[in-house]
Amino acid sequence: MPRLGKLLCLRARFYALAIVLLLFFITGVGWGQSASGRFIQTDTTQFLWAGSNQYRLWFEPRQRIAQELDAMNRANLKVLRIFLDTQHESHEDPPSDYTFEDSIGTYHDKWLVEVDSLMFECHERGIKMIIALANSNGPEPYERIYGIVGKYSSQGAIDAYKKRFEHFLNHKNALLGDKAWKDINDTIWAWEIMNEPGAEEAFVNDPLSIAEKHKIIRDFLDTLATCLKKLDPDTYVALGIAGKAKYCNKASGDDIQTLGDIKNADIYTLHYYCDDVPRLVADLNYVRSIRKLFLVEEFGKLRGEGMDSLISYYRYVTRVCRENGIPWMFWRMGHRKDTTDWSIFKDDRVWQEVVIPEADSIARICTQDKWNINVKVCTNVVEERRSDAPQAFQLYPNFPNPVRLSASGKGATTISYHLPRAAPVDLRLYDLSGREIAVLLNGPHSGGTHRINWRIENRSAGLYFCRLRSKDLVQTQKLMIVQ
């Protein structure tokens, strides 16, 4: 009987995997497996968005919080990243008791209550949150007790991080129905293990070999990603790594490709303070090859370099991200207007001339709300939850794709879609900047499966997006044109 049970379990898993693969080939959507059998969508057109860092916004007066979040909404910035920790920055002048954990295991929940208020305001505006649960450069007690290497490698530190994470994820938000944070999945988009593990100067300069540093950081991230997935299997886990881009050529322990596949992590991050596009693209291709999500989680420039310099740099980074289908978050949303700060403000030219247009162009391409897509594979059941589009409403990948142009610059491709019933339909094509290039359909249409042939002339080679809208349902597919 036990042998029969094992055979049935294996058969169930086989059928579950077959169904997921069928979804992949039918819809053209990429799926990658994360913790506990969960599958995440890795089609980049559905995870292309813009956001902002303001790691201590929860600490600001309520009026300031409302103003900043309203500015994010107007600018189509969809995600806010905060730290449950602070930075060593004297100008912030926090109160003397400002710490989430002043000694190992002694937590100050009054600051979690302040985060509750920010979380509520984000929830009311539909803004998602990435919450970094620790900070490599923060003042909390781990490095003081365990040392620069020991805070990543000693069992005492690892156990303390696990208890810290458990305490934070089980904290209840009285403003959101007394739910534990781990159950507020409609607002908390990702838990981040730590901001920039292995990238601080003291660790970079430690005499350990680069191979030893990478093993320490990999084991640290792997252990704590597993911990977070056990605590909350329904929320993404982000690594928070700088990706060796913050200190470029120094011996940090966070090179993305050297770290390899962290099994229970969903999101690989890059803090892009260099201008090495080939490295960024190589990291992106590697992360996609292991079926994970890739995020430029930080980029920025000192205000002291001048507004023209900031505008040029922001345009460069957002363009690179848009052209490669990478979501981006700048560092950081307004704090201080002086030359030693990295902030930008809503009345700055860089906000008006770059942030708003770039975020808006992404929003016009990716109008679907893809925040709540999961495929859970249990022992014998496949469950697909798609909050934004019934399965019967479907835009299929065009064929052929890519479309190869003739010597005269002409080509054609067939776009297919399915409607469950008669409804108004709008089918349009956009380039990477979000500019509309063709309207293929706009009007009432009968139910069923339909095909339309798009004849291509005078179009440059590159990536385009096909968007199908019917009432409040929207789906998008990538379309590639090659010479």
Short mmCIF file of C-alpha atoms in Angstrom, two decimals:
data_model
loop_
_atom_site.label_atom_id
_atom_site.label_comp_id
_atom_site.label_asym_id
_atom_site.label_seq_id
_atom_site.Cartn_x
_atom_site.Cartn_y
_atom_site.Cartn_z
CA MET A 1 0.00 0.00 0.00
CA PRO A 2 2.78 2.55 0.74
CA ARG A 3 4.27 1.76 -2.71
CA LEU A 4 0.89 2.39 -4.36
CA GLY A 5 0.61 5.72 -2.52
CA LYS A 6 4.02 6.79 -3.80
CA LEU A 7 3.06 5.85 -7.37
CA LEU A 8 -0.16 7.85 -7.13
CA CYS A 9 1.76 10.84 -5.73
CA LEU A 10 4.31 10.66 -8.57
CA ARG A 11 1.52 10.39 -11.13
CA ALA A 12 -0.20 13.44 -9.61
CA ARG A 13 3.00 15.46 -9.77
CA PHE A 14 3.52 14.38 -13.39
CA TYR A 15 0.05 15.60 -14.38
CA ALA A 16 0.56 18.83 -12.46
CA LEU A 17 3.78 19.52 -14.33
CA ALA A 18 2.16 18.58 -17.63
CA ILE A 19 -0.62 21.10 -17.08
CA VAL A 20 1.86 23.86 -16.25
CA LEU A 21 3.87 23.05 -19.39
CA LEU A 22 0.66 23.09 -21.40
CA LEU A 23 -0.08 26.57 -20.03
CA PHE A 24 3.37 27.63 -21.15
CA PHE A 25 3.00 26.43 -24.72
CA ILE A 26 -0.60 27.61 -25.15
CA THR A 27 -0.28 31.09 -23.68
CA GLY A 28 3.36 31.86 -24.33
CA VAL A 29 3.75 32.79 -20.69
CA GLY A 30 6.90 31.76 -18.85
CA TRP A 31 6.58 30.03 -15.51
CA GLY A 32 9.37 29.41 -13.02
CA GLN A 33 9.16 27.27 -9.90
CA SER A 34 9.76 28.84 -6.53
CA ALA A 35 9.38 27.58 -2.98
CA SER A 36 6.90 24.94 -1.89
CA GLY A 37 6.03 23.98 -5.47
CA ARG A 38 4.81 27.49 -6.26
CA PHE A 39 5.20 28.68 -9.85
CA ILE A 40 5.75 32.34 -10.65
CA GLN A 41 5.20 34.05 -13.96
CA THR A 42 8.44 35.21 -15.52
CA ASP A 43 7.12 36.80 -18.69
CA THR A 44 8.81 40.20 -18.45
CA THR A 45 6.04 42.15 -20.14
CA GLN A 46 3.81 41.41 -17.16
CA PHE A 47 6.37 42.48 -14.55
CA LEU A 48 7.46 45.75 -16.11
CA TRP A 49 6.81 48.59 -13.69
CA ALA A 50 8.43 51.60 -12.05
CA GLY A 51 8.84 52.32 -8.35
CA SER A 52 10.74 54.29 -5.75
CA ASN A 53 12.87 53.82 -2.66
CA GLN A 54 12.14 55.81 0.47
CA TYR A 55 13.48 53.50 3.12
CA ARG A 56 12.27 55.54 6.09
CA LEU A 57 9.02 57.06 4.79
CA TRP A 58 7.09 55.35 7.61
CA PHE A 59 9.01 57.60 10.02
CA GLU A 60 7.71 60.83 8.44
CA PRO A 61 4.63 62.85 9.59
CA ARG A 62 1.32 61.52 8.24
CA GLN A 63 0.79 64.52 5.97
CA ARG A 64 4.21 63.99 4.36
CA ILE A 65 3.45 60.29 3.86
CA ALA A 66 0.16 61.11 2.11
CA GLN A 67 1.84 63.70 -0.13
CA GLU A 68 4.61 61.33 -1.21
CA LEU A 69 2.28 58.41 -1.92
CA ASP A 70 -0.11 60.65 -3.86
CA ALA A 71 2.84 61.87 -5.93
CA MET A 72 3.79 58.24 -6.62
CA ASN A 73 0.27 57.49 -7.81
CA ARG A 74 0.18 60.49 -10.13
CA ALA A 75 3.53 59.43 -11.60
CA ASN A 76 2.46 55.78 -12.11
CA LEU A 77 5.07 54.56 -9.62
CA LYS A 78 3.64 51.22 -8.50
CA VAL A 79 6.02 49.95 -5.79
CA LEU A 80 7.58 51.47 -2.66
CA ARG A 81 10.63 49.94 -0.97
CA ILE A 82 11.34 50.51 2.73
CA PHE A 83 13.76 49.14 5.35
CA LEU A 84 12.95 47.83 8.81
CA ASP A 85 16.20 49.45 9.85
CA THR A 86 17.94 52.71 9.05
CA GLN A 87 21.16 53.93 7.50
CA HIS A 88 24.17 55.49 9.23
CA GLU A 89 23.24 58.99 8.11
CA SER A 90 23.69 61.71 10.71
CA HIS A 91 21.39 64.18 8.98
CA GLU A 92 18.37 61.99 9.67
CA ASP A 93 18.57 62.74 13.39
CA PRO A 94 16.38 59.84 14.60
CA PRO A 95 15.29 59.68 18.24
CA SER A 96 17.64 57.96 20.66
CA ASP A 97 15.37 54.90 20.96
CA TYR A 98 14.96 54.49 17.20
CA THR A 99 15.74 50.84 16.54
CA PHE A 100 13.68 47.79 15.73
CA GLU A 101 16.00 45.52 17.72
CA ASP A 102 18.54 47.16 20.03
CA SER A 103 19.73 43.85 21.46
CA ILE A 104 19.28 40.38 19.99
CA GLY A 105 15.65 39.34 20.40
CA THR A 106 14.49 42.63 22.00
CA TYR A 107 12.09 44.19 19.49
CA HIS A 108 10.48 47.63 19.60
CA ASP A 109 7.03 47.10 18.15
CA LYS A 110 6.06 50.76 18.39
CA TRP A 111 8.03 51.27 15.18
CA LEU A 112 6.18 48.38 13.55
CA VAL A 113 2.96 50.23 14.40
CA GLU A 114 4.34 53.24 12.50
CA VAL A 115 4.97 50.94 9.52
CA ASP A 116 1.35 49.74 9.90
CA SER A 117 0.16 53.27 9.15
CA LEU A 118 2.31 53.51 6.02
CA MET A 119 1.12 50.07 4.93
CA PHE A 120 -2.50 51.17 5.32
CA GLU A 121 -1.90 54.30 3.22
CA CYS A 122 -0.23 52.18 0.51
CA HIS A 123 -3.14 49.75 0.61
CA GLU A 124 -5.65 52.57 0.14
CA ARG A 125 -3.81 53.77 -2.98
CA GLY A 126 -3.03 50.38 -4.50
CA ILE A 127 0.73 50.83 -4.04
CA LYS A 128 2.69 47.62 -3.43
CA MET A 129 5.56 47.33 -0.97
CA ILE A 130 8.95 45.65 -0.87
CA ILE A 131 10.03 45.42 2.77
CA ALA A 132 13.70 44.86 3.55
CA LEU A 133 13.80 43.00 6.86
CA ALA A 134 17.40 43.99 7.65
CA ASN A 135 20.14 46.28 6.37
CA SER A 136 23.81 45.35 6.03
CA ASN A 137 24.82 48.93 6.80
CA GLY A 138 22.38 49.53 9.66
CA PRO A 139 23.00 50.09 13.36
CA GLU A 140 21.25 47.00 14.71
CA PRO A 141 23.19 44.56 16.89
CA TYR A 142 24.30 41.73 14.59
CA GLU A 143 27.62 43.10 13.41
CA ARG A 144 28.39 44.48 16.85
CA ILE A 145 27.96 41.05 18.44
CA TYR A 146 29.03 38.62 15.70
CA GLY A 147 31.47 40.68 13.62
CA ILE A 148 31.45 41.60 9.93
CA VAL A 149 31.78 37.98 8.75
CA GLY A 150 30.04 36.31 11.67
CA LYS A 151 26.80 38.25 11.14
CA TYR A 152 26.43 36.22 7.92
CA SER A 153 27.98 32.91 8.93
CA SER A 154 27.59 32.21 12.65
CA GLN A 155 24.72 29.98 13.72
CA GLY A 156 23.82 32.41 16.49
CA ALA A 157 23.30 35.23 13.99
CA ILE A 158 21.33 33.02 11.59
CA ASP A 159 19.02 31.86 14.38
CA ALA A 160 18.54 35.48 15.47
CA TYR A 161 17.60 36.56 11.94
CA LYS A 162 15.06 33.75 11.76
CA LYS A 163 13.44 34.88 15.02
CA ARG A 164 13.48 38.50 13.82
CA PHE A 165 11.76 37.57 10.57
CA GLU A 166 9.18 35.45 12.38
CA HIS A 167 8.42 38.30 14.79
CA PHE A 168 7.99 40.85 12.01
CA LEU A 169 5.90 38.64 9.70
CA ASN A 170 3.55 37.70 12.55
CA HIS A 171 3.04 41.30 13.68
CA LYS A 172 -0.64 42.25 13.26
CA ASN A 173 -1.78 45.43 11.55
CA ALA A 174 -4.82 46.78 13.41
CA LEU A 175 -5.60 49.14 10.52
CA LEU A 176 -5.96 46.26 8.05
CA GLY A 177 -8.34 43.96 9.90
CA ASP A 178 -5.79 42.84 12.50
CA LYS A 179 -4.10 40.72 9.85
CA ALA A 180 -0.56 39.44 10.33
CA TRP A 181 1.85 41.02 7.89
CA LYS A 182 2.42 37.65 6.25
CA ASP A 183 -1.28 37.62 5.27
CA ILE A 184 -1.38 41.12 3.72
CA ASN A 185 -0.45 39.80 0.28
CA ASP A 186 -2.46 42.43 -1.57
CA THR A 187 -0.07 45.16 -0.39
CA ILE A 188 3.22 43.46 0.57
CA TRP A 189 4.61 42.31 -2.76
CA ALA A 190 7.96 40.97 -1.55
CA TRP A 191 9.99 40.31 1.56
CA GLU A 192 13.61 41.29 1.11
CA ILE A 193 16.15 39.33 3.15
CA MET A 194 18.56 42.23 3.60
CA ASN A 195 19.61 45.40 1.85
CA GLU A 196 22.98 44.79 0.17
CA PRO A 197 24.33 41.72 2.00
CA GLY A 198 28.02 41.25 1.30
CA ALA A 199 28.49 44.69 -0.28
CA GLU A 200 29.48 46.82 2.73
CA GLU A 201 33.03 48.16 2.71
CA ALA A 202 34.18 46.20 5.77
CA PHE A 203 33.14 42.90 4.20
CA VAL A 204 34.56 43.89 0.79
CA ASN A 205 37.92 44.66 2.41
CA ASP A 206 38.04 41.53 4.57
CA PRO A 207 41.02 39.27 3.67
CA LEU A 208 38.79 36.29 2.90
CA SER A 209 39.03 35.07 -0.70
CA ILE A 210 36.29 36.03 -3.15
CA ALA A 211 35.22 32.37 -3.32
CA GLU A 212 34.87 32.23 0.47
CA LYS A 213 32.84 35.45 0.49
CA HIS A 214 30.45 34.16 -2.14
CA LYS A 215 29.93 30.90 -0.29
CA ILE A 216 29.17 32.77 2.94
CA ILE A 217 26.65 35.10 1.27
CA ARG A 218 25.10 32.29 -0.78
CA ASP A 219 24.58 30.10 2.30
CA PHE A 220 23.20 33.10 4.21
CA LEU A 221 20.69 33.96 1.47
CA ASP A 222 19.74 30.35 0.84
CA THR A 223 19.02 29.68 4.52
CA LEU A 224 16.97 32.83 5.06
CA ALA A 225 15.07 32.55 1.76
CA THR A 226 14.00 29.08 2.90
CA CYS A 227 13.00 30.52 6.28
CA LEU A 228 10.83 33.21 4.66
CA LYS A 229 9.13 30.73 2.33
CA LYS A 230 8.18 28.58 5.30
CA LEU A 231 6.79 31.62 7.12
CA ASP A 232 4.94 33.01 4.10
CA PRO A 233 4.82 30.83 0.96
CA ASP A 234 2.50 33.25 -0.88
CA THR A 235 4.75 36.34 -1.00
CA TYR A 236 7.82 36.80 -3.17
CA VAL A 237 11.29 36.67 -1.63
CA ALA A 238 13.81 39.22 -2.93
CA LEU A 239 17.54 38.90 -2.28
CA GLY A 240 18.31 42.62 -1.86
CA ILE A 241 21.81 42.15 -3.29
CA ALA A 242 23.65 45.01 -4.97
CA GLY A 243 24.86 42.49 -7.53
CA LYS A 244 28.49 43.69 -7.45
CA ALA A 245 27.31 46.78 -9.32
CA LYS A 246 27.51 49.20 -6.40
CA TYR A 247 31.22 48.72 -5.84
CA CYS A 248 31.87 47.56 -9.42
CA ASN A 249 35.35 46.03 -9.34
CA LYS A 250 35.75 45.46 -5.63
CA ALA A 251 35.72 42.05 -3.99
CA SER A 252 32.14 41.98 -2.76
CA GLY A 253 30.36 38.70 -2.12
CA ASP A 254 27.22 39.36 -4.15
CA ASP A 255 28.01 38.75 -7.82
CA ILE A 256 24.74 37.43 -9.28
CA GLN A 257 26.11 34.75 -11.55
CA THR A 258 28.60 33.48 -8.96
CA LEU A 259 25.89 33.22 -6.30
CA GLY A 260 23.92 31.01 -8.68
CA ASP A 261 20.40 29.71 -8.21
CA ILE A 262 19.08 30.46 -4.70
CA LYS A 263 16.27 27.93 -4.77
CA ASN A 264 13.71 29.67 -2.57
CA ALA A 265 14.34 33.21 -3.83
CA ASP A 266 12.04 34.66 -6.48
CA ILE A 267 13.64 38.04 -7.26
CA TYR A 268 17.27 38.85 -8.01
CA THR A 269 18.09 42.51 -7.47
CA LEU A 270 20.69 44.83 -8.93
CA HIS A 271 21.73 48.19 -7.43
CA TYR A 272 22.91 49.79 -10.62
CA TYR A 273 25.36 52.57 -9.85
CA CYS A 274 27.69 51.69 -12.71
CA ASP A 275 27.25 52.16 -16.47
CA ASP A 276 28.20 48.62 -17.47
CA VAL A 277 25.30 47.66 -19.78
CA PRO A 278 26.89 44.37 -20.98
CA ARG A 279 27.19 43.23 -17.37
CA LEU A 280 23.58 44.18 -16.64
CA VAL A 281 22.32 42.30 -19.69
CA ALA A 282 24.48 39.26 -18.84
CA ASP A 283 23.06 39.20 -15.30
CA LEU A 284 19.54 39.62 -16.69
CA ASN A 285 19.96 36.72 -19.12
CA TYR A 286 21.38 34.51 -16.36
CA VAL A 287 18.50 35.27 -13.98
CA ARG A 288 15.94 34.57 -16.68
CA SER A 289 17.72 31.32 -17.55
CA ILE A 290 17.06 30.07 -14.00
CA ARG A 291 13.41 31.23 -14.27
CA LYS A 292 13.56 34.04 -11.72
CA LEU A 293 12.56 37.70 -11.81
CA PHE A 294 15.13 40.47 -12.26
CA LEU A 295 14.79 43.97 -10.80
CA VAL A 296 16.96 47.10 -10.95
CA GLU A 297 16.09 47.90 -7.36
CA GLU A 298 18.27 51.00 -6.96
CA PHE A 299 19.91 53.57 -9.17
CA GLY A 300 20.65 57.24 -8.62
CA LYS A 301 23.05 60.13 -8.62
CA LEU A 302 24.12 62.84 -6.18
CA ARG A 303 22.20 66.10 -6.50
CA GLY A 304 25.52 67.93 -6.34
CA GLU A 305 26.33 66.77 -9.88
CA GLY A 306 23.60 69.04 -11.24
CA MET A 307 20.11 68.55 -12.62
CA ASP A 308 21.26 68.15 -16.24
CA SER A 309 23.55 65.31 -15.16
CA LEU A 310 20.73 63.67 -13.20
CA ILE A 311 18.35 63.93 -16.16
CA SER A 312 20.89 62.37 -18.52
CA TYR A 313 21.65 59.52 -16.10
CA TYR A 314 17.98 58.77 -15.29
CA ARG A 315 17.13 58.73 -18.99
CA TYR A 316 19.97 56.33 -19.68
CA VAL A 317 19.05 53.85 -16.91
CA THR A 318 15.28 53.90 -17.52
CA ARG A 319 15.82 53.46 -21.26
CA VAL A 320 18.13 50.47 -20.72
CA CYS A 321 15.55 48.95 -18.36
CA ARG A 322 12.62 49.58 -20.70
CA GLU A 323 14.45 48.14 -23.71
CA ASN A 324 15.30 44.99 -21.76
CA GLY A 325 11.95 44.59 -19.99
CA ILE A 326 13.34 45.27 -16.49
CA PRO A 327 11.30 46.91 -13.70
CA TRP A 328 13.16 49.79 -12.02
CA MET A 329 13.20 51.75 -8.75
CA PHE A 330 15.22 54.91 -8.23
CA TRP A 331 17.12 55.96 -5.10
CA ARG A 332 15.39 57.82 -3.70
CA MET A 333 12.17 59.80 -3.35
CA GLY A 334 12.57 63.28 -1.84
CA HIS A 335 14.33 63.72 1.45
CA ARG A 336 16.69 66.72 1.38
CA LYS A 337 17.56 69.27 -1.29
CA ASP A 338 21.27 69.59 -0.80
CA THR A 339 24.28 68.60 -2.84
CA THR A 340 25.24 65.59 -0.69
CA ASP A 341 21.90 63.83 -1.05
CA TRP A 342 20.65 61.33 -3.63
CA SER A 343 16.98 62.37 -3.50
CA ILE A 344 14.77 63.69 -6.26
CA PHE A 345 11.57 65.64 -5.68
CA LYS A 346 8.29 65.97 -7.53
CA ASP A 347 9.12 69.56 -8.49
CA ASP A 348 12.55 68.57 -9.90
CA ARG A 349 13.03 68.55 -13.66
CA VAL A 350 14.23 64.93 -13.53
CA TRP A 351 10.87 63.92 -11.98
CA GLN A 352 8.89 65.86 -14.59
CA GLU A 353 11.04 65.10 -17.63
CA VAL A 354 12.09 61.49 -16.98
CA VAL A 355 10.33 59.71 -14.10
CA ILE A 356 6.75 60.59 -15.10
CA PRO A 357 7.12 59.98 -18.88
CA GLU A 358 9.06 56.72 -18.44
CA ALA A 359 6.75 55.32 -15.74
CA ASP A 360 3.73 56.36 -17.81
CA SER A 361 5.03 54.66 -20.95
CA ILE A 362 5.39 51.40 -19.01
CA ALA A 363 1.90 51.76 -17.53
CA ARG A 364 0.40 52.23 -21.01
CA ILE A 365 2.03 49.02 -22.24
CA CYS A 366 1.41 46.86 -19.18
CA THR A 367 -2.10 47.75 -18.08
CA GLN A 368 -2.86 44.37 -16.57
CA ASP A 369 -2.76 43.97 -12.80
CA LYS A 370 -0.48 40.94 -12.52
CA TRP A 371 0.25 41.22 -8.83
CA ASN A 372 -1.71 38.15 -7.76
CA ILE A 373 -0.69 35.36 -10.13
CA ASN A 374 0.26 32.07 -8.59
CA VAL A 375 0.09 28.48 -9.71
CA LYS A 376 0.26 26.24 -6.67
CA VAL A 377 1.18 22.61 -7.18
CA CYS A 378 0.04 20.46 -4.26
CA THR A 379 0.34 16.71 -3.92
CA ASN A 380 -2.43 16.00 -6.39
CA VAL A 381 -4.05 19.30 -7.40
CA VAL A 382 -3.09 22.15 -9.72
CA GLU A 383 -4.74 25.43 -8.80
CA GLU A 384 -4.49 28.50 -11.02
CA ARG A 385 -5.45 31.87 -9.51
CA ARG A 386 -5.67 34.73 -11.97
CA SER A 387 -7.34 37.67 -10.34
CA ASP A 388 -7.46 39.87 -13.39
CA ALA A 389 -8.57 37.78 -16.37
CA PRO A 390 -10.86 34.76 -16.76
CA GLN A 391 -9.19 31.87 -18.51
CA ALA A 392 -11.62 32.11 -21.48
CA PHE A 393 -10.41 35.62 -22.39
CA GLN A 394 -7.10 35.03 -24.12
CA LEU A 395 -4.61 36.79 -26.37
CA TYR A 396 -2.33 34.17 -27.92
CA PRO A 397 1.27 34.72 -29.06
CA ASN A 398 1.47 35.84 -32.69
CA PHE A 399 2.76 33.42 -35.32
CA PRO A 400 5.38 33.53 -36.64
CA ASN A 401 7.30 35.16 -33.83
CA PRO A 402 9.82 36.58 -34.43
CA VAL A 403 8.65 38.07 -37.72
CA ARG A 404 11.45 38.18 -40.28
CA LEU A 405 11.25 41.06 -42.74
CA SER A 406 11.96 40.52 -46.44
CA ALA A 407 14.67 42.39 -48.32
CA SER A 408 12.05 45.03 -49.15
CA GLY A 409 11.26 45.53 -45.43
CA LYS A 410 7.88 43.78 -45.48
CA GLY A 411 6.45 40.94 -43.39
CA ALA A 412 3.28 39.55 -41.88
CA THR A 413 2.15 37.75 -38.74
CA THR A 414 -1.13 36.31 -37.45
CA ILE A 415 -2.55 37.39 -34.09
CA SER A 416 -5.16 35.13 -32.47
CA TYR A 417 -7.46 35.75 -29.53
CA HIS A 418 -10.50 34.24 -27.84
CA LEU A 419 -13.60 35.95 -26.44
CA PRO A 420 -16.06 33.99 -24.26
CA ARG A 421 -18.98 36.06 -25.61
CA ALA A 422 -19.74 39.03 -27.88
CA ALA A 423 -18.05 42.16 -26.57
CA PRO A 424 -16.31 45.35 -27.67
CA VAL A 425 -12.67 44.69 -28.57
CA ASP A 426 -9.64 46.97 -28.87
CA LEU A 427 -6.43 45.51 -30.32
CA ARG A 428 -3.39 47.80 -30.61
CA LEU A 429 0.36 47.60 -31.09
CA TYR A 430 2.99 49.65 -29.24
CA ASP A 431 6.72 50.13 -29.51
CA LEU A 432 9.10 49.99 -26.54
CA SER A 433 8.57 53.65 -25.70
CA GLY A 434 4.84 53.02 -25.27
CA ARG A 435 4.00 54.87 -28.51
CA GLU A 436 0.97 53.47 -30.32
CA ILE A 437 1.93 52.29 -33.81
CA ALA A 438 -1.21 50.50 -35.06
CA VAL A 439 -4.89 50.01 -34.24
CA LEU A 440 -5.93 46.59 -35.56
CA LEU A 441 -9.43 46.40 -34.05
CA ASN A 442 -11.72 48.83 -32.28
CA GLY A 443 -15.40 47.91 -32.03
CA PRO A 444 -17.93 45.16 -31.24
CA HIS A 445 -16.94 41.58 -31.95
CA SER A 446 -18.61 38.17 -31.71
CA GLY A 447 -17.60 35.51 -29.23
CA GLY A 448 -15.21 32.72 -30.14
CA THR A 449 -11.66 32.39 -31.43
CA HIS A 450 -10.55 34.93 -34.02
CA ARG A 451 -7.45 35.62 -36.10
CA ILE A 452 -6.21 38.81 -37.68
CA ASN A 453 -3.31 39.21 -40.09
CA TRP A 454 -1.00 42.19 -39.54
CA ARG A 455 0.92 43.22 -42.64
CA ILE A 456 4.15 44.92 -41.64
CA GLU A 457 5.75 47.70 -43.65
CA ASN A 458 8.23 50.43 -42.73
CA ARG A 459 8.87 49.09 -39.23
CA SER A 460 12.25 48.91 -37.54
CA ALA A 461 13.52 45.63 -36.16
CA GLY A 462 12.98 45.31 -32.42
CA LEU A 463 10.55 44.41 -29.65
CA TYR A 464 6.89 45.47 -29.82
CA PHE A 465 3.83 44.82 -27.66
CA CYS A 466 0.39 43.68 -28.75
CA ARG A 467 -2.41 44.62 -26.33
CA LEU A 468 -5.94 43.23 -26.36
CA ARG A 469 -8.61 45.00 -24.32
CA SER A 470 -12.25 44.02 -23.82
CA LYS A 471 -14.11 46.10 -21.23
CA ASP A 472 -12.01 45.79 -18.05
CA LEU A 473 -9.97 42.79 -19.30
CA VAL A 474 -6.54 43.34 -20.80
CA GLN A 475 -3.79 41.01 -22.01
CA THR A 476 -0.41 41.77 -23.57
CA GLN A 477 2.00 39.72 -25.68
CA LYS A 478 5.51 40.42 -26.95
CA LEU A 479 6.10 40.60 -30.72
CA MET A 480 9.61 40.62 -32.17
CA ILE A 481 10.55 41.92 -35.63
CA VAL A 482 13.93 40.97 -37.10
CA GLN A 483 15.67 41.83 -40.37
#
